[in-house]
Amino acid sequence: MFPFAINPEKAVEELARFNKKLAAGVKTFTEVGQIESGISPKEAVFREDKMTLYHYTPRVENPHRVPVLVVYALVNRPYMADLQEDRSMIRGLLDEGIDVYLIDWGYPDASDRYLTLDDYINGYIRRCVDFIRDRHDIYRVNVLGICQGGAFSLCFSALHPDRVRNLVTMVTPVDFHTPDNLLSTWIRDVDVDLLVDTLGNVPGDLLNITFLSMNPYRLTGQKYLDMVDLLDDKVKLKNFLRMEKWIFDSPDQAGEAFRQFVKDFFQKNGLIKGNVKIGERRVDLGNITMPVLNVFATKDHLVPPNASKALKQYVGSSDYQEVAFNGGHIGVYVSGRSQKEIPPTIANWLKERG
Amino acid sequence: MDNNPFSADWMTGWSSLQKKMWEDWSDVTQSSWTNAWQTQSPMNFFRDGMSNWPNMFNMPTQTPEVMAMRHAMGSMEEFMRMGREVFKLFQGVSDAGNISTEWTSQLDKAIQQAKSMFGQSGGESMFGAMNSMGKMDEMSLFWSRPMKAWSDFMTTNPAMSNDTMRSLLAGGQTTEEAMMRLLSVPGLGYSREKQEKVQEGMRLSLEFRKSYEEFQKLMAQTSQKALDLLHRKLLEMGAEGKSMQTMRDLYVLWVDCNEEANAATVAGKEYNEVNARMTNALMRVRRNMAEMMDNSLAAVNMPNRKELDSAHRQIATLRRRISAMEESLRELSSKDASAEINTLRDDMEKLGVRRLREELAELKRLVEESVQAAPVEAGHEGTEKTAIKKTVRIGAAKPTTTAQKGE
């Protein structure tokens, strides 16, 4: 049987319908207004160079006494965790009574090309933690690391266990050499020294095209065709555009930090081998003795579940817990289900541990 | 309508006008398509019409809405191209006369034709792929999106692009011959080093082009595999008596096939090697170009990349030193001095300094009183003794006070 039940007239009608939707969409586009980034009220409480530490306005009268510091990745922007009112992990935590701080790394330029992982971890993160400790008159804070920020948080917690009360890692790569880790295999044979020496800072677009190469036809084609179906709904279109803004809002990567991260973490898998040195000190995951909550996504194509779950074998903590979220790398922050599952789980886990 | 070209009112009015124009045009063309069906592909109307759309969004800004609309336009164009190809297929089947028996051979033919476009890539010449990239018609570009994405990236990214990069990607046999000739000339005289640098650059360019060709070839093979997959799935559908109801169904199936083929390729060792070789080769070219540019700038006493890097390295060092100093200062200023004072007080207490002070004060008082009471009256003796006894009681631990001695 001929597998096309599409006659020419039907096809023309379909395309004309589609075309009309697109035409109607022009009006919707002019009506969506500005695409905001990050929706929860916050205050900049500490700045250093291009880094800003934000404190979110608590949404309960007496928030939990130990605040949590969210450490986001250098790749993309942290407002993914606070994308829109009904899709915000930050808001979820605030609603659960958690006091939340977040590090925004800003947009590195050529003058940041020599920032190292030592600057990021023993410098910026440590000073943010110390700022919060002073501000709240406490010895230790809770740290929540996301993706690459999770790897940074692991390093920080291993190097400064006296400053971290509880550690939460979300979609965090630990074992970078699991067979299903595409990013890791792609970068394995790339001469990173040559790349950084040539480009200085690594362009965000280079990372974007790398991510898009994983699903090029869906992410650069089908997605936009599907978008046409949203064009008659201002709210849905705005949500789509918000996500779109985030996807392509990719800061350049400070050259030296990128070099070290790729070589030591991706190529040498040094985090689990104990070969990563931040500043003058070696990172030993066994020093992580505080309680650890490890959240991973079962359908994560960027950080495969096994890459995250490896943490269990290496941390020194006797209080280690895993949460498997049934979704992808982005869905863990923004899907409808994650809003109901993730923030309450994290908040309760933190509260139980004081 | 507000005449201010930047007001929201004007934008809304303008877009309404555009929308109406487009709808009218759409209606007119739609009615003509069915008549034109037997003579030409109706999809041409769509394709030609589509070319108007990007102009509407040809704004200098890169806001998410403009970018998304541009992407949507691109996808729409792809969709239209697919429509045209499918219509060609329909036309072929229709011409063959017997749909029930001829469709599989027509489908074979269409798939083979599409596959042959990729077979041309990476042909005999080292630059075959590059040449064919330039000559690729819209259909083959449509089938080879990842290659196009790379090509676009490398020619438009600020970190990569310049005229030389464009010529690298678009070069042909003539450029190759010229390069080979230049490379064969030995460096000579005062500018020998410069000549060698240029020759090195050309050699690196050739290496890059070769690696890019390898990459393109691999992706072309992937596209062929995707077409095979599409072919197989369509035949399976036919065999199972299933059929696609809309163009969109076909588009989604095509995307699925391409994603499946792409996933298999990018997970393979060959892709890693080819991709890394291409990236490394590109970086070598770029570095060579940057070095030549640095030398040229230095020759005319202009700041160059090397100097900027040096300055930035110093900035980073200074930042670290400033941070360390600021921390030390903060530590010093916020130190709790009261604890230190209390410790000192404790030490003083242990040394009995307070007691000594009290005794001293008492003595002073006694001396003053004794001075005041110099002409002692008989009735006052008792009072003085009482005072002396009191003093003794205070300094009981150390019975060596002046008062005692005096007593």
JSON list of C-alpha atoms in Angstrom, two decimals, chain B residues 65-245:
[
{"chain": "B", "resi": 65, "resn": "GLU", "atom": "CA", "xyz": [11.85, 36.48, 19.62]},
{"chain": "B", "resi": 66, "resn": "VAL", "atom": "CA", "xyz": [13.65, 37.62, 16.48]},
{"chain": "B", "resi": 67, "resn": "MET", "atom": "CA", "xyz": [16.07, 34.71, 16.64]},
{"chain": "B", "resi": 68, "resn": "ALA", "atom": "CA", "xyz": [13.26, 32.21, 17.25]},
{"chain": "B", "resi": 69, "resn": "MET", "atom": "CA", "xyz": [11.26, 33.60, 14.36]},
{"chain": "B", "resi": 70, "resn": "ARG", "atom": "CA", "xyz": [14.29, 33.35, 12.11]},
{"chain": "B", "resi": 71, "resn": "HIS", "atom": "CA", "xyz": [14.80, 29.75, 13.15]},
{"chain": "B", "resi": 72, "resn": "ALA", "atom": "CA", "xyz": [11.13, 29.11, 12.54]},
{"chain": "B", "resi": 73, "resn": "MET", "atom": "CA", "xyz": [11.55, 30.56, 9.07]},
{"chain": "B", "resi": 74, "resn": "GLY", "atom": "CA", "xyz": [14.48, 28.26, 8.46]},
{"chain": "B", "resi": 75, "resn": "SER", "atom": "CA", "xyz": [12.54, 25.23, 9.62]},
{"chain": "B", "resi": 76, "resn": "MET", "atom": "CA", "xyz": [9.58, 26.30, 7.57]},
{"chain": "B", "resi": 77, "resn": "GLU", "atom": "CA", "xyz": [11.81, 26.49, 4.52]},
{"chain": "B", "resi": 78, "resn": "GLU", "atom": "CA", "xyz": [13.06, 22.99, 5.21]},
{"chain": "B", "resi": 79, "resn": "PHE", "atom": "CA", "xyz": [9.50, 21.82, 5.59]},
{"chain": "B", "resi": 80, "resn": "MET", "atom": "CA", "xyz": [8.66, 23.41, 2.27]},
{"chain": "B", "resi": 81, "resn": "ARG", "atom": "CA", "xyz": [11.62, 21.79, 0.58]},
{"chain": "B", "resi": 82, "resn": "MET", "atom": "CA", "xyz": [10.50, 18.48, 1.91]},
{"chain": "B", "resi": 83, "resn": "GLY", "atom": "CA", "xyz": [7.05, 19.25, 0.52]},
{"chain": "B", "resi": 84, "resn": "ARG", "atom": "CA", "xyz": [8.55, 19.90, -2.89]},
{"chain": "B", "resi": 85, "resn": "GLU", "atom": "CA", "xyz": [10.52, 16.67, -2.85]},
{"chain": "B", "resi": 86, "resn": "VAL", "atom": "CA", "xyz": [7.48, 14.68, -1.80]},
{"chain": "B", "resi": 87, "resn": "PHE", "atom": "CA", "xyz": [5.49, 16.32, -4.54]},
{"chain": "B", "resi": 88, "resn": "LYS", "atom": "CA", "xyz": [8.16, 15.29, -7.01]},
{"chain": "B", "resi": 89, "resn": "LEU", "atom": "CA", "xyz": [7.68, 11.78, -5.77]},
{"chain": "B", "resi": 90, "resn": "PHE", "atom": "CA", "xyz": [3.92, 12.05, -6.19]},
{"chain": "B", "resi": 91, "resn": "GLN", "atom": "CA", "xyz": [4.46, 13.38, -9.66]},
{"chain": "B", "resi": 92, "resn": "GLY", "atom": "CA", "xyz": [6.72, 10.45, -10.51]},
{"chain": "B", "resi": 93, "resn": "VAL", "atom": "CA", "xyz": [4.24, 7.93, -9.16]},
{"chain": "B", "resi": 94, "resn": "SER", "atom": "CA", "xyz": [1.38, 9.67, -10.88]},
{"chain": "B", "resi": 95, "resn": "ASP", "atom": "CA", "xyz": [3.26, 9.68, -14.20]},
{"chain": "B", "resi": 96, "resn": "ALA", "atom": "CA", "xyz": [4.00, 6.00, -13.79]},
{"chain": "B", "resi": 97, "resn": "GLY", "atom": "CA", "xyz": [0.28, 5.40, -13.82]},
{"chain": "B", "resi": 98, "resn": "ASN", "atom": "CA", "xyz": [-0.13, 2.59, -11.32]},
{"chain": "B", "resi": 99, "resn": "ILE", "atom": "CA", "xyz": [0.28, 3.75, -7.76]},
{"chain": "B", "resi": 100, "resn": "SER", "atom": "CA", "xyz": [-0.38, 0.37, -6.16]},
{"chain": "B", "resi": 101, "resn": "THR", "atom": "CA", "xyz": [2.54, -1.34, -7.87]},
{"chain": "B", "resi": 102, "resn": "GLU", "atom": "CA", "xyz": [4.90, 1.42, -8.95]},
{"chain": "B", "resi": 103, "resn": "TRP", "atom": "CA", "xyz": [5.32, 3.41, -5.77]},
{"chain": "B", "resi": 104, "resn": "THR", "atom": "CA", "xyz": [8.12, 1.27, -4.35]},
{"chain": "B", "resi": 105, "resn": "SER", "atom": "CA", "xyz": [10.27, 1.63, -7.43]},
{"chain": "B", "resi": 106, "resn": "GLN", "atom": "CA", "xyz": [9.55, 5.37, -7.54]},
{"chain": "B", "resi": 107, "resn": "LEU", "atom": "CA", "xyz": [10.49, 5.62, -3.90]},
{"chain": "B", "resi": 108, "resn": "ASP", "atom": "CA", "xyz": [13.71, 3.67, -4.58]},
{"chain": "B", "resi": 109, "resn": "LYS", "atom": "CA", "xyz": [14.50, 6.07, -7.37]},
{"chain": "B", "resi": 110, "resn": "ALA", "atom": "CA", "xyz": [13.82, 9.16, -5.23]},
{"chain": "B", "resi": 111, "resn": "ILE", "atom": "CA", "xyz": [15.92, 7.86, -2.36]},
{"chain": "B", "resi": 112, "resn": "GLN", "atom": "CA", "xyz": [18.78, 6.88, -4.66]},
{"chain": "B", "resi": 113, "resn": "GLN", "atom": "CA", "xyz": [18.68, 10.30, -6.23]},
{"chain": "B", "resi": 114, "resn": "ALA", "atom": "CA", "xyz": [18.87, 11.98, -2.85]},
{"chain": "B", "resi": 115, "resn": "LYS", "atom": "CA", "xyz": [21.69, 9.66, -1.78]},
{"chain": "B", "resi": 116, "resn": "SER", "atom": "CA", "xyz": [23.67, 10.37, -4.91]},
{"chain": "B", "resi": 117, "resn": "MET", "atom": "CA", "xyz": [23.99, 13.99, -3.84]},
{"chain": "B", "resi": 118, "resn": "PHE", "atom": "CA", "xyz": [26.04, 12.87, -0.89]},
{"chain": "B", "resi": 119, "resn": "GLY", "atom": "CA", "xyz": [28.01, 10.42, -3.00]},
{"chain": "B", "resi": 120, "resn": "GLN", "atom": "CA", "xyz": [29.37, 13.38, -4.93]},
{"chain": "B", "resi": 121, "resn": "SER", "atom": "CA", "xyz": [30.87, 14.85, -1.80]},
{"chain": "B", "resi": 122, "resn": "GLY", "atom": "CA", "xyz": [34.42, 13.93, -1.01]},
{"chain": "B", "resi": 123, "resn": "GLY", "atom": "CA", "xyz": [35.11, 12.83, -4.54]},
{"chain": "B", "resi": 124, "resn": "GLU", "atom": "CA", "xyz": [38.39, 12.51, -6.31]},
{"chain": "B", "resi": 125, "resn": "SER", "atom": "CA", "xyz": [39.81, 15.89, -5.48]},
{"chain": "B", "resi": 126, "resn": "MET", "atom": "CA", "xyz": [40.91, 16.70, -1.99]},
{"chain": "B", "resi": 127, "resn": "PHE", "atom": "CA", "xyz": [38.67, 19.72, -2.29]},
{"chain": "B", "resi": 128, "resn": "GLY", "atom": "CA", "xyz": [35.80, 17.90, -3.85]},
{"chain": "B", "resi": 129, "resn": "ALA", "atom": "CA", "xyz": [33.73, 18.22, -0.74]},
{"chain": "B", "resi": 130, "resn": "MET", "atom": "CA", "xyz": [34.50, 21.90, -0.41]},
{"chain": "B", "resi": 131, "resn": "ASN", "atom": "CA", "xyz": [33.60, 22.54, -4.01]},
{"chain": "B", "resi": 132, "resn": "SER", "atom": "CA", "xyz": [30.43, 20.58, -3.82]},
{"chain": "B", "resi": 133, "resn": "MET", "atom": "CA", "xyz": [29.52, 22.41, -0.62]},
{"chain": "B", "resi": 134, "resn": "GLY", "atom": "CA", "xyz": [29.50, 25.60, -2.61]},
{"chain": "B", "resi": 135, "resn": "LYS", "atom": "CA", "xyz": [27.53, 24.02, -5.41]},
{"chain": "B", "resi": 136, "resn": "MET", "atom": "CA", "xyz": [25.16, 22.01, -3.26]},
{"chain": "B", "resi": 137, "resn": "ASP", "atom": "CA", "xyz": [21.62, 22.72, -4.17]},
{"chain": "B", "resi": 138, "resn": "GLU", "atom": "CA", "xyz": [19.06, 23.45, -1.56]},
{"chain": "B", "resi": 139, "resn": "MET", "atom": "CA", "xyz": [18.01, 19.84, -1.35]},
{"chain": "B", "resi": 140, "resn": "SER", "atom": "CA", "xyz": [21.40, 18.52, -0.37]},
{"chain": "B", "resi": 141, "resn": "LEU", "atom": "CA", "xyz": [21.87, 21.39, 2.09]},
{"chain": "B", "resi": 142, "resn": "PHE", "atom": "CA", "xyz": [18.58, 20.41, 3.59]},
{"chain": "B", "resi": 143, "resn": "TRP", "atom": "CA", "xyz": [19.77, 16.84, 4.07]},
{"chain": "B", "resi": 144, "resn": "SER", "atom": "CA", "xyz": [23.08, 17.92, 5.52]},
{"chain": "B", "resi": 145, "resn": "ARG", "atom": "CA", "xyz": [22.15, 20.35, 8.25]},
{"chain": "B", "resi": 146, "resn": "PRO", "atom": "CA", "xyz": [24.98, 19.54, 10.69]},
{"chain": "B", "resi": 147, "resn": "MET", "atom": "CA", "xyz": [27.58, 20.31, 8.03]},
{"chain": "B", "resi": 148, "resn": "LYS", "atom": "CA", "xyz": [25.84, 23.55, 7.25]},
{"chain": "B", "resi": 149, "resn": "ALA", "atom": "CA", "xyz": [25.74, 24.40, 10.93]},
{"chain": "B", "resi": 150, "resn": "TRP", "atom": "CA", "xyz": [29.49, 23.88, 11.16]},
{"chain": "B", "resi": 151, "resn": "SER", "atom": "CA", "xyz": [30.13, 25.84, 8.05]},
{"chain": "B", "resi": 152, "resn": "ASP", "atom": "CA", "xyz": [27.92, 28.69, 9.29]},
{"chain": "B", "resi": 153, "resn": "PHE", "atom": "CA", "xyz": [29.55, 28.62, 12.66]},
{"chain": "B", "resi": 154, "resn": "MET", "atom": "CA", "xyz": [33.05, 28.78, 11.31]},
{"chain": "B", "resi": 155, "resn": "THR", "atom": "CA", "xyz": [32.31, 31.59, 8.96]},
{"chain": "B", "resi": 156, "resn": "THR", "atom": "CA", "xyz": [30.17, 33.70, 11.24]},
{"chain": "B", "resi": 157, "resn": "ASN", "atom": "CA", "xyz": [31.63, 33.24, 14.70]},
{"chain": "B", "resi": 158, "resn": "PRO", "atom": "CA", "xyz": [33.70, 36.23, 15.76]},
{"chain": "B", "resi": 159, "resn": "ALA", "atom": "CA", "xyz": [36.35, 33.91, 17.14]},
{"chain": "B", "resi": 160, "resn": "MET", "atom": "CA", "xyz": [36.72, 32.12, 13.86]},
{"chain": "B", "resi": 161, "resn": "SER", "atom": "CA", "xyz": [35.61, 34.26, 11.05]},
{"chain": "B", "resi": 162, "resn": "ASN", "atom": "CA", "xyz": [37.45, 36.48, 8.69]},
{"chain": "B", "resi": 163, "resn": "ASP", "atom": "CA", "xyz": [37.93, 36.58, 4.98]},
{"chain": "B", "resi": 164, "resn": "THR", "atom": "CA", "xyz": [40.67, 34.01, 5.11]},
{"chain": "B", "resi": 165, "resn": "MET", "atom": "CA", "xyz": [38.40, 31.50, 6.84]},
{"chain": "B", "resi": 166, "resn": "ARG", "atom": "CA", "xyz": [35.76, 32.05, 4.22]},
{"chain": "B", "resi": 167, "resn": "SER", "atom": "CA", "xyz": [38.24, 31.48, 1.47]},
{"chain": "B", "resi": 168, "resn": "LEU", "atom": "CA", "xyz": [39.41, 28.35, 3.24]},
{"chain": "B", "resi": 169, "resn": "LEU", "atom": "CA", "xyz": [35.94, 26.90, 3.17]},
{"chain": "B", "resi": 170, "resn": "ALA", "atom": "CA", "xyz": [35.06, 28.08, -0.29]},
{"chain": "B", "resi": 171, "resn": "GLY", "atom": "CA", "xyz": [38.39, 27.46, -2.00]},
{"chain": "B", "resi": 172, "resn": "GLY", "atom": "CA", "xyz": [38.79, 25.20, -4.98]},
{"chain": "B", "resi": 173, "resn": "GLN", "atom": "CA", "xyz": [41.28, 23.58, -7.24]},
{"chain": "B", "resi": 174, "resn": "THR", "atom": "CA", "xyz": [42.81, 26.88, -8.30]},
{"chain": "B", "resi": 175, "resn": "THR", "atom": "CA", "xyz": [43.50, 27.85, -4.72]},
{"chain": "B", "resi": 176, "resn": "GLU", "atom": "CA", "xyz": [44.95, 24.41, -4.08]},
{"chain": "B", "resi": 177, "resn": "GLU", "atom": "CA", "xyz": [47.33, 24.67, -7.01]},
{"chain": "B", "resi": 178, "resn": "ALA", "atom": "CA", "xyz": [48.38, 28.17, -6.05]},
{"chain": "B", "resi": 179, "resn": "MET", "atom": "CA", "xyz": [49.02, 27.06, -2.51]},
{"chain": "B", "resi": 180, "resn": "MET", "atom": "CA", "xyz": [51.09, 24.11, -3.59]},
{"chain": "B", "resi": 181, "resn": "ARG", "atom": "CA", "xyz": [53.19, 26.33, -5.82]},
{"chain": "B", "resi": 182, "resn": "LEU", "atom": "CA", "xyz": [53.77, 28.84, -3.05]},
{"chain": "B", "resi": 183, "resn": "LEU", "atom": "CA", "xyz": [54.64, 26.12, -0.60]},
{"chain": "B", "resi": 184, "resn": "SER", "atom": "CA", "xyz": [57.34, 24.82, -2.89]},
{"chain": "B", "resi": 185, "resn": "VAL", "atom": "CA", "xyz": [59.24, 28.13, -2.90]},
{"chain": "B", "resi": 186, "resn": "PRO", "atom": "CA", "xyz": [62.07, 28.16, -0.34]},
{"chain": "B", "resi": 187, "resn": "GLY", "atom": "CA", "xyz": [62.38, 31.16, 1.97]},
{"chain": "B", "resi": 188, "resn": "LEU", "atom": "CA", "xyz": [64.94, 33.67, 0.86]},
{"chain": "B", "resi": 189, "resn": "GLY", "atom": "CA", "xyz": [66.63, 36.88, 2.02]},
{"chain": "B", "resi": 190, "resn": "TYR", "atom": "CA", "xyz": [65.63, 39.37, 4.66]},
{"chain": "B", "resi": 191, "resn": "SER", "atom": "CA", "xyz": [61.97, 38.28, 4.86]},
{"chain": "B", "resi": 192, "resn": "ARG", "atom": "CA", "xyz": [62.83, 34.58, 4.94]},
{"chain": "B", "resi": 193, "resn": "GLU", "atom": "CA", "xyz": [61.14, 34.01, 8.34]},
{"chain": "B", "resi": 194, "resn": "LYS", "atom": "CA", "xyz": [58.00, 35.78, 7.25]},
{"chain": "B", "resi": 195, "resn": "GLN", "atom": "CA", "xyz": [57.87, 33.72, 4.09]},
{"chain": "B", "resi": 196, "resn": "GLU", "atom": "CA", "xyz": [58.23, 30.55, 6.10]},
{"chain": "B", "resi": 197, "resn": "LYS", "atom": "CA", "xyz": [55.40, 31.62, 8.37]},
{"chain": "B", "resi": 198, "resn": "VAL", "atom": "CA", "xyz": [53.16, 32.20, 5.38]},
{"chain": "B", "resi": 199, "resn": "GLN", "atom": "CA", "xyz": [54.12, 28.86, 3.93]},
{"chain": "B", "resi": 200, "resn": "GLU", "atom": "CA", "xyz": [53.40, 27.18, 7.25]},
{"chain": "B", "resi": 201, "resn": "GLY", "atom": "CA", "xyz": [50.02, 28.86, 7.27]},
{"chain": "B", "resi": 202, "resn": "MET", "atom": "CA", "xyz": [49.24, 27.48, 3.86]},
{"chain": "B", "resi": 203, "resn": "ARG", "atom": "CA", "xyz": [50.32, 24.01, 4.84]},
{"chain": "B", "resi": 204, "resn": "LEU", "atom": "CA", "xyz": [48.09, 24.22, 7.90]},
{"chain": "B", "resi": 205, "resn": "SER", "atom": "CA", "xyz": [45.23, 25.45, 5.75]},
{"chain": "B", "resi": 206, "resn": "LEU", "atom": "CA", "xyz": [45.59, 22.43, 3.54]},
{"chain": "B", "resi": 207, "resn": "GLU", "atom": "CA", "xyz": [45.53, 20.17, 6.56]},
{"chain": "B", "resi": 208, "resn": "PHE", "atom": "CA", "xyz": [42.41, 21.85, 7.81]},
{"chain": "B", "resi": 209, "resn": "ARG", "atom": "CA", "xyz": [40.66, 21.54, 4.49]},
{"chain": "B", "resi": 210, "resn": "LYS", "atom": "CA", "xyz": [41.52, 17.89, 4.37]},
{"chain": "B", "resi": 211, "resn": "SER", "atom": "CA", "xyz": [40.13, 17.31, 7.86]},
{"chain": "B", "resi": 212, "resn": "TYR", "atom": "CA", "xyz": [37.02, 19.32, 7.05]},
{"chain": "B", "resi": 213, "resn": "GLU", "atom": "CA", "xyz": [36.53, 17.15, 3.99]},
{"chain": "B", "resi": 214, "resn": "GLU", "atom": "CA", "xyz": [36.81, 14.06, 6.18]},
{"chain": "B", "resi": 215, "resn": "PHE", "atom": "CA", "xyz": [34.18, 15.47, 8.51]},
{"chain": "B", "resi": 216, "resn": "GLN", "atom": "CA", "xyz": [31.90, 16.35, 5.67]},
{"chain": "B", "resi": 217, "resn": "LYS", "atom": "CA", "xyz": [32.29, 12.92, 4.16]},
{"chain": "B", "resi": 218, "resn": "LEU", "atom": "CA", "xyz": [31.36, 11.28, 7.43]},
{"chain": "B", "resi": 219, "resn": "MET", "atom": "CA", "xyz": [28.29, 13.44, 7.79]},
{"chain": "B", "resi": 220, "resn": "ALA", "atom": "CA", "xyz": [27.34, 12.75, 4.18]},
{"chain": "B", "resi": 221, "resn": "GLN", "atom": "CA", "xyz": [27.54, 9.03, 4.92]},
{"chain": "B", "resi": 222, "resn": "THR", "atom": "CA", "xyz": [25.32, 9.65, 7.94]},
{"chain": "B", "resi": 223, "resn": "SER", "atom": "CA", "xyz": [22.79, 11.41, 5.76]},
{"chain": "B", "resi": 224, "resn": "GLN", "atom": "CA", "xyz": [22.84, 8.45, 3.38]},
{"chain": "B", "resi": 225, "resn": "LYS", "atom": "CA", "xyz": [22.20, 6.11, 6.29]},
{"chain": "B", "resi": 226, "resn": "ALA", "atom": "CA", "xyz": [19.31, 8.32, 7.36]},
{"chain": "B", "resi": 227, "resn": "LEU", "atom": "CA", "xyz": [17.84, 8.07, 3.88]},
{"chain": "B", "resi": 228, "resn": "ASP", "atom": "CA", "xyz": [18.20, 4.29, 3.94]},
{"chain": "B", "resi": 229, "resn": "LEU", "atom": "CA", "xyz": [16.42, 4.29, 7.26]},
{"chain": "B", "resi": 230, "resn": "LEU", "atom": "CA", "xyz": [13.65, 6.48, 5.88]},
{"chain": "B", "resi": 231, "resn": "HIS", "atom": "CA", "xyz": [13.37, 4.20, 2.87]},
{"chain": "B", "resi": 232, "resn": "ARG", "atom": "CA", "xyz": [13.13, 1.12, 5.07]},
{"chain": "B", "resi": 233, "resn": "LYS", "atom": "CA", "xyz": [10.53, 2.66, 7.36]},
{"chain": "B", "resi": 234, "resn": "LEU", "atom": "CA", "xyz": [8.37, 3.79, 4.46]},
{"chain": "B", "resi": 235, "resn": "LEU", "atom": "CA", "xyz": [8.50, 0.32, 2.93]},
{"chain": "B", "resi": 236, "resn": "GLU", "atom": "CA", "xyz": [7.60, -1.19, 6.29]},
{"chain": "B", "resi": 237, "resn": "MET", "atom": "CA", "xyz": [4.66, 1.16, 6.59]},
{"chain": "B", "resi": 238, "resn": "GLY", "atom": "CA", "xyz": [3.51, 0.20, 3.12]},
{"chain": "B", "resi": 239, "resn": "ALA", "atom": "CA", "xyz": [3.84, -3.48, 3.90]},
{"chain": "B", "resi": 240, "resn": "GLU", "atom": "CA", "xyz": [1.86, -3.07, 7.11]},
{"chain": "B", "resi": 241, "resn": "GLY", "atom": "CA", "xyz": [-0.85, -1.13, 5.33]},
{"chain": "B", "resi": 242, "resn": "LYS", "atom": "CA", "xyz": [-0.11, 2.03, 7.29]},
{"chain": "B", "resi": 243, "resn": "SER", "atom": "CA", "xyz": [0.05, 5.48, 5.77]},
{"chain": "B", "resi": 244, "resn": "MET", "atom": "CA", "xyz": [0.99, 9.01, 6.68]},
{"chain": "B", "resi": 245, "resn": "GLN", "atom": "CA", "xyz": [-1.85, 11.44, 6.91]}
]
